[in-house]
Short mmCIF file of C-alpha atoms in Angstrom, two decimals:
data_model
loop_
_atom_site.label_atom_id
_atom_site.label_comp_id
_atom_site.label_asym_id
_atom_site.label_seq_id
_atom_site.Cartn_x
_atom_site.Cartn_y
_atom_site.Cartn_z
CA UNK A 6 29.53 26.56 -15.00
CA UNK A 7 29.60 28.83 -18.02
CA UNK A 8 28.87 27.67 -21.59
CA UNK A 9 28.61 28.98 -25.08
CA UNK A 10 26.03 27.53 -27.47
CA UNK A 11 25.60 28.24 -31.13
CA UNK A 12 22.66 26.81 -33.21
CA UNK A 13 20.27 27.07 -36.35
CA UNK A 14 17.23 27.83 -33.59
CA UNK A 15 18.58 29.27 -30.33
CA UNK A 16 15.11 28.98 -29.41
CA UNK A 17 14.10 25.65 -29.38
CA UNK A 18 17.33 25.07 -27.23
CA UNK A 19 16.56 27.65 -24.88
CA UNK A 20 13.32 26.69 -24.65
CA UNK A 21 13.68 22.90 -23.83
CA UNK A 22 16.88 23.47 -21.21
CA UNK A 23 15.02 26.24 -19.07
CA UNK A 24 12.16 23.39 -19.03
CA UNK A 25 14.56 21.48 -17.39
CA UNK A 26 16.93 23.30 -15.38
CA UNK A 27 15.20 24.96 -12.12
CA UNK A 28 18.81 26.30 -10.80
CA UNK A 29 21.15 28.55 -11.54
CA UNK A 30 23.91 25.64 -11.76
CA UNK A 31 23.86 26.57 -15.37
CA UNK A 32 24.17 29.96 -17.18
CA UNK A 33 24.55 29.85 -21.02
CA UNK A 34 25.92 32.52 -23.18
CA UNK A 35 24.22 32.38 -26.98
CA UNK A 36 26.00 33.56 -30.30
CA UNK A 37 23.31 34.34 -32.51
CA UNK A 38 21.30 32.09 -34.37
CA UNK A 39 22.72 30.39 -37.44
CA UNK A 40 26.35 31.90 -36.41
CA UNK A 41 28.18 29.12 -35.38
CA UNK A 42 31.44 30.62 -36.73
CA UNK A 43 30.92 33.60 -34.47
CA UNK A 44 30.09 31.17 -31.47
CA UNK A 45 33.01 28.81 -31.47
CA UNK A 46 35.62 32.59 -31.93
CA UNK A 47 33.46 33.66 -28.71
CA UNK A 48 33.89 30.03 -27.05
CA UNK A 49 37.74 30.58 -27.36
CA UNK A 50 38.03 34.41 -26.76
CA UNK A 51 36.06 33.52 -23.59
CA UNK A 52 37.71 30.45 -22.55
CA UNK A 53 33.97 28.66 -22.84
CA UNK A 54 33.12 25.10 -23.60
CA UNK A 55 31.17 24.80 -26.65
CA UNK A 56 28.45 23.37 -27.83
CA UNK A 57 26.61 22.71 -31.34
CA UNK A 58 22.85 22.17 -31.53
CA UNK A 59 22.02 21.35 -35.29
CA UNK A 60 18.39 21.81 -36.50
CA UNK A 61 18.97 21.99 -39.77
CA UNK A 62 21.52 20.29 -41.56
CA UNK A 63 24.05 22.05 -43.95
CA UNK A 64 23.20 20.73 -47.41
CA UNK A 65 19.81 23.26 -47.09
CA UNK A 66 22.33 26.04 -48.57
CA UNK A 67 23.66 23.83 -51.03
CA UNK A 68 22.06 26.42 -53.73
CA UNK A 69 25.22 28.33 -52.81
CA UNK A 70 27.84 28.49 -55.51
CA UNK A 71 29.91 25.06 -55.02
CA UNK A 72 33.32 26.43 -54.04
CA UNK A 73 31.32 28.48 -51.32
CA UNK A 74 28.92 25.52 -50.19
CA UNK A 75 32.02 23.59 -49.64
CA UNK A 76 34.20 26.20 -48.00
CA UNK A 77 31.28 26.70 -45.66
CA UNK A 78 30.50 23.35 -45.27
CA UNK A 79 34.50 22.13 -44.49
CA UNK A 80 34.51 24.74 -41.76
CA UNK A 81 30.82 23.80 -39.69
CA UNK A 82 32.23 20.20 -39.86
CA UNK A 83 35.56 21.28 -38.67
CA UNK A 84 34.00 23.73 -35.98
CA UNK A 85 31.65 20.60 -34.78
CA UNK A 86 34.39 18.45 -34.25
CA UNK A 87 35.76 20.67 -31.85
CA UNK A 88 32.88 21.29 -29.70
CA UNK A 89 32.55 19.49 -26.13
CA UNK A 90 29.23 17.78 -27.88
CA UNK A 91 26.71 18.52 -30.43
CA UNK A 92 23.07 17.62 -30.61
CA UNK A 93 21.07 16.91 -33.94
CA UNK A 94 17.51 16.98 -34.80
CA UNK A 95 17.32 14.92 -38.28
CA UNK A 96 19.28 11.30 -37.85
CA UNK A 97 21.20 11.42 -40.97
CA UNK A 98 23.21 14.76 -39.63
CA UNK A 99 23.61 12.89 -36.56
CA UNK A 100 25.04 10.07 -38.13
CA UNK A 101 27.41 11.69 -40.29
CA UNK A 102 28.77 13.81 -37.36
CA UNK A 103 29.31 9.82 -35.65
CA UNK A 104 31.37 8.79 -38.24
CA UNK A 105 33.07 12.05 -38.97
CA UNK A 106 34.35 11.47 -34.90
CA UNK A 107 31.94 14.16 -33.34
CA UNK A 108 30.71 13.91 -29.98
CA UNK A 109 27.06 13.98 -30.93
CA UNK A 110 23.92 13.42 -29.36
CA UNK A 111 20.35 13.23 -31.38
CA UNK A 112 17.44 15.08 -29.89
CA UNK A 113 14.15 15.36 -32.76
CA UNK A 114 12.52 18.03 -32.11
CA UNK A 115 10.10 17.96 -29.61
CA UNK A 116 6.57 19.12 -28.74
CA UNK A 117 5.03 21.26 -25.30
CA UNK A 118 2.50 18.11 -26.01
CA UNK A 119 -0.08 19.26 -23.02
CA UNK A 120 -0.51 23.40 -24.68
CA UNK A 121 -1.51 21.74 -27.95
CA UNK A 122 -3.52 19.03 -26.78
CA UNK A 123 -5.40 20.81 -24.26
CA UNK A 124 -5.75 25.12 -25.10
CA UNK A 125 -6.92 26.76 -22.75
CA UNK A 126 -10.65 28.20 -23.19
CA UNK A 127 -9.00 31.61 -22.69
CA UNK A 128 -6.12 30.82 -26.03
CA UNK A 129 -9.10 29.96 -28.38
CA UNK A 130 -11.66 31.91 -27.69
CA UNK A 131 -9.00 34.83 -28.22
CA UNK A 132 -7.80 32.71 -31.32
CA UNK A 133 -11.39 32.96 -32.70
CA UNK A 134 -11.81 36.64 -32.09
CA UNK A 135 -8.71 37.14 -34.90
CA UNK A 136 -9.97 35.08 -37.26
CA UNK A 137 -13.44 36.59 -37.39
CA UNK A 138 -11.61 39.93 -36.79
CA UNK A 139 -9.71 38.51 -40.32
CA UNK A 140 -12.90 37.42 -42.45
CA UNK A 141 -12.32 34.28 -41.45
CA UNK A 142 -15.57 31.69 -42.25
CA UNK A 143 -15.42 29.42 -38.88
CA UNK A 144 -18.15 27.27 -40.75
CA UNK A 145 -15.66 25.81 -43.33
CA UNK A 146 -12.72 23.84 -43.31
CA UNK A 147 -10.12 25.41 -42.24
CA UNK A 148 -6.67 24.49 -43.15
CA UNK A 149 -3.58 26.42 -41.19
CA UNK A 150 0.36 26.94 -41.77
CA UNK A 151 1.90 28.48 -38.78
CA UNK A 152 5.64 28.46 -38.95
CA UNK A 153 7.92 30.58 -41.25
CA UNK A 154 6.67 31.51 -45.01
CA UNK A 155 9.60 30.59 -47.04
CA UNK A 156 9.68 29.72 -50.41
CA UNK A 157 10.51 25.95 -49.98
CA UNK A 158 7.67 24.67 -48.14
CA UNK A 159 5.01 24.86 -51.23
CA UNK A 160 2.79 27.66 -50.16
CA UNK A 161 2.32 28.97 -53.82
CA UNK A 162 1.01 25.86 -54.85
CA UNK A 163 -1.38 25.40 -51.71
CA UNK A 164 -2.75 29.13 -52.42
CA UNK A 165 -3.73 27.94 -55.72
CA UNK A 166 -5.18 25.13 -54.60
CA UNK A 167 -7.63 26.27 -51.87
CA UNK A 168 -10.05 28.76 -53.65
CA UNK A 169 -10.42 25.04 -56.01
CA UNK A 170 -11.19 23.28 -52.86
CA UNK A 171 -14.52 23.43 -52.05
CA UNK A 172 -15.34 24.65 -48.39
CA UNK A 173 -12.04 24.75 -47.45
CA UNK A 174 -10.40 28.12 -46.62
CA UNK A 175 -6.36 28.34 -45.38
CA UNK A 176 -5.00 30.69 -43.10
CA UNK A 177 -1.02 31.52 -43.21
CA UNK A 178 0.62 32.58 -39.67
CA UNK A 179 3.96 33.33 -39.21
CA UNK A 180 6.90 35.76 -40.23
CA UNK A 181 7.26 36.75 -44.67
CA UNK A 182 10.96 35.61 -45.50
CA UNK A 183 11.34 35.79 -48.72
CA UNK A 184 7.77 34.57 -49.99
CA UNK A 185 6.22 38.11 -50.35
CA UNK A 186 2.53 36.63 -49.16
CA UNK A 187 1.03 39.77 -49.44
CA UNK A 188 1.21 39.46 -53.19
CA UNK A 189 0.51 36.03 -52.94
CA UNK A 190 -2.61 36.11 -51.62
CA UNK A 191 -3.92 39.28 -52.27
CA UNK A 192 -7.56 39.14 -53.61
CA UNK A 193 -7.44 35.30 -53.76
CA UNK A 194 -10.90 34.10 -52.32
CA UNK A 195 -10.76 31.98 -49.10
CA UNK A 196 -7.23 32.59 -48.33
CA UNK A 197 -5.93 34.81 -44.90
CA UNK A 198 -2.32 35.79 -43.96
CA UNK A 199 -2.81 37.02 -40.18
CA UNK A 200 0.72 37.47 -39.88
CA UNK A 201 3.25 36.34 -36.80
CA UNK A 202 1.24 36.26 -33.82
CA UNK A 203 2.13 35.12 -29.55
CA UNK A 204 2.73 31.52 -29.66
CA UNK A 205 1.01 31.50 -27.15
CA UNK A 206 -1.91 31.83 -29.91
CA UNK A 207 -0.99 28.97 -32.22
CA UNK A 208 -2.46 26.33 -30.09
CA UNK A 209 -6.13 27.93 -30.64
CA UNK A 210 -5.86 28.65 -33.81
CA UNK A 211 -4.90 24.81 -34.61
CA UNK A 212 -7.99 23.96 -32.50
CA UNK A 213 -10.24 26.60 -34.98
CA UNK A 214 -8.95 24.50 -37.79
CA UNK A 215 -9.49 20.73 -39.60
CA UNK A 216 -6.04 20.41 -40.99
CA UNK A 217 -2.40 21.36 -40.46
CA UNK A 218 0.27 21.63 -43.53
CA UNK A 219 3.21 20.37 -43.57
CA UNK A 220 4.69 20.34 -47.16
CA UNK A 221 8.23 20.67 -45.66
CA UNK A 222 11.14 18.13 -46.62
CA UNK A 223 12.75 17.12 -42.85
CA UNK A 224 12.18 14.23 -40.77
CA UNK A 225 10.51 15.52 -38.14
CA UNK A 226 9.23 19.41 -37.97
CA UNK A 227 8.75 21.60 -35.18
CA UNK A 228 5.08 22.36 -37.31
CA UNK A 229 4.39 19.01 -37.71
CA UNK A 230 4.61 18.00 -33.76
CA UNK A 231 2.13 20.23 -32.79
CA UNK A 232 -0.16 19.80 -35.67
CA UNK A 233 -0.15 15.90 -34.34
CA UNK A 234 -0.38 17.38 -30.43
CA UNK A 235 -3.09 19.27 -31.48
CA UNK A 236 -4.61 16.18 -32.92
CA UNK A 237 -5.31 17.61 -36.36
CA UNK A 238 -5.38 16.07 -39.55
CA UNK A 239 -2.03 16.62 -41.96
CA UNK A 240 -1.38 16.96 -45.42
CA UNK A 241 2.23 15.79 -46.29
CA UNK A 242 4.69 15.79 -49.00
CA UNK A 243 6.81 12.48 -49.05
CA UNK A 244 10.88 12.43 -48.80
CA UNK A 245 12.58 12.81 -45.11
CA UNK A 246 9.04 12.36 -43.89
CA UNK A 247 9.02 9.44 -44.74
CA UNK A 248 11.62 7.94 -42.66
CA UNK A 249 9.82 8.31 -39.55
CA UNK A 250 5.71 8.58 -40.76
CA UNK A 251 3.57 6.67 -42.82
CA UNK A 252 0.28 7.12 -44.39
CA UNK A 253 -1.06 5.49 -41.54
CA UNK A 254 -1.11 8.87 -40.06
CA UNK A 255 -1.14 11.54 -42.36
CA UNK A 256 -2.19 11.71 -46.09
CA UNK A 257 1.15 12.36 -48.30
CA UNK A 258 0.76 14.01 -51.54
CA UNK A 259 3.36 15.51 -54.33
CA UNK A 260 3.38 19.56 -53.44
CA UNK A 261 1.28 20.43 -57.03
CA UNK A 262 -1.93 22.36 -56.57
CA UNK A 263 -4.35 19.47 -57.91
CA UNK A 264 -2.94 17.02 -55.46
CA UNK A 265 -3.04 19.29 -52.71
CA UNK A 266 -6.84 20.05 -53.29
CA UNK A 267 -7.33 16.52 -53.45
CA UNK A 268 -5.29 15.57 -50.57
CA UNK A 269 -7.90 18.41 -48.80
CA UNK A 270 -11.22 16.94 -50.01
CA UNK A 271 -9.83 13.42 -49.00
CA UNK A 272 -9.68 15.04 -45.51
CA UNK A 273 -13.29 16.84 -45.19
CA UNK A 274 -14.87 13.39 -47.34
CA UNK A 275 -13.64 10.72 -45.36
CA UNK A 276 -13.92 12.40 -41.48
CA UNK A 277 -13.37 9.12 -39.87
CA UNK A 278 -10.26 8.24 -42.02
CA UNK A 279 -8.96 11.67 -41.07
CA UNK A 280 -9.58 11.46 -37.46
CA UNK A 281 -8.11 8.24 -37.49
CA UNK A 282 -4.92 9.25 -38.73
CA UNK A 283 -4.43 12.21 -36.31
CA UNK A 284 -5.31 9.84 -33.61
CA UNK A 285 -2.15 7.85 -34.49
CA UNK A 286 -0.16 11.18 -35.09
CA UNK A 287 -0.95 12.40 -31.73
CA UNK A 288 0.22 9.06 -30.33
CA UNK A 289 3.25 8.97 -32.05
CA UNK A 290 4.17 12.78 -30.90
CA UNK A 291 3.35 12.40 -27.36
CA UNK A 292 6.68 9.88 -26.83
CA UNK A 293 8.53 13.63 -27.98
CA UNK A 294 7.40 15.84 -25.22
CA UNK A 295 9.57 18.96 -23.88
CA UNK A 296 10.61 17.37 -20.65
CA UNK A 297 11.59 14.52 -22.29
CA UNK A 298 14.53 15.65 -24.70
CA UNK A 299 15.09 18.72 -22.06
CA UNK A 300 16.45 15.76 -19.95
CA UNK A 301 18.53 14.65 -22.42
CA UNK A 302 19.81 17.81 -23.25
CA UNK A 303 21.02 19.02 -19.67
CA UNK A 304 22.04 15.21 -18.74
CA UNK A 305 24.47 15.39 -21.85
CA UNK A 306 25.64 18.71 -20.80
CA UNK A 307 26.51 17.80 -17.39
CA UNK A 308 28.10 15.03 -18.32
CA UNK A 309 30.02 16.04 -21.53
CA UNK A 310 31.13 19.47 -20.03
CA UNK A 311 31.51 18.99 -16.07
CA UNK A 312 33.80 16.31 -16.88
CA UNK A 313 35.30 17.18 -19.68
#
């Protein structure tokens, strides 16, 4: 059985349905990433069933020029509608594609729970290696980013913040798009871009470090997950957040560099408040784990295009 999927993050699909599928019952043909115009022109050319997989929901490009937003946003709705099924990681997409008719099925994102909770001796120690190699001062606190470095996630005001924050350093992983870190950070004490490294990496860096940050407006992050896998303390901004976390297990502050620094020393002041919280994170992210919503995924998909 041949299908075509189009999504915002190709990967995370990919990753989650090979976790589940150990046959070759299933080969899937990908459009790329974020082209889910292309994917439903292939889906016909080829005589495919299609399906959606929506990480991020359309209103992020609503800084478009309105007659564009909506032109854009009339045809993904009208594309969805048409696809054998769609899945949706935040629950208000997934509830507006239910009323709008759409055959949709809500998968959060999800975490490989047992990489993140338990690195391998090997993954840090190599992890530790690159940020000494970096400058990096393992005897302070150390607060980590991984994830893309875009300018809506608040990094500006956390660099500002950090070399006010005493013993706290921050180190920023992932790919520049758009935030020109370089600049950013150049000769600011205390603070380390390291770049995009293996994943395989992240989980030891996270297990070098005393918090994760997650200034990031969506319900529930791919960042996020494995900060709370990796049972590390989190500093929050409220808004979708919200809706599925409470300050029961992270500490939420407004993404200005004052309340981040506090939001840090809160952290490194009150240990057993901190470790607390991350306790309850990491509960609350092992329900999520990969083979979990892989399941759902590749049920759905037998199901919905088999029969359909």
């Amino acid at each position: 059985m041949k299908f075509d999927l189009s999504q915002f993050d190709a990967g995370f699909f990919l990753q989650n349905i090979s976790y589940a599928c150990d046959d070759d019952d299933y080969r899937v043909g990908v459009s790329l990433p974020g082209d889910v115009y292309l994917g439903y022109v292939l889906a016909i050319i080829l005589r495919t069933p299609f399906i959606g997989d929506v990480s991020d929901p359309i209103d992020q490009i609503d800084s478009l020029p309105s007659p564009l937003f909506r032109a854009f946003e009339m045809l993904e709705w009208w594309i969805l509608e048409r696809c054998e099924v769609s899945f949706y990681v935040e629950s208000e997409s997934y509830e507006t594609a239910k009323q709008r008719g759409v055959t949709a099925v809500w998968a959060p994102n999800s975490v490989n729970y047992a990489e993140f909770a338990e690195p391998d001796d090997a993954v840090v120690t190599e992890a530790r290696r690159i940020l000494i190699q970096e400058g990096v001062d393992l005897e302070s606190n150390l607060a980590v980013y991984a994830g893309s470095l875009t300018t809506d996630v608040h990094l500006a005001e956390v660099v500002e913040a950090v070399p006010e924050t005493e013993g706290w350093e921050l180190v920023l992983v992932g790919e520049d798009r758009g935030l020109h870190v370089e600049s950013l950070t150049h000769r600011v004490d205390g603070v380390f871009f390291i770049g995009a490294v293996d994943h395989d990496i992240i989980p030891g860096l996270f297990a070098c470090a005393a918090a994760g940050i997650a200034l990031v407006d969506a319900e529930q992050p791919l960042k996020l997950m494995e900060y709370g896998a990796a049972s590390l303390p989190v500093l929050a901004c409220p808004g979708k957040l919200t809706k599925r976390f409470t300050e029961r297990q992270m500490v939420f502050v407004e993404p200005l560099p004052s309340n981040i620094a506090n939001g840090l020393m809160q952290i490194s002041q009150s240990p057993d408040d901190a470790s607390a919280r991350a306790d309850r994170l990491r509960s609350y992210v092992e329900q999520y784990s990969w083979a979990d919503v892989a399941s759902k995924y590749l049920t759905t998909i037998r199901t919905q295009v088999t029969t359909g």
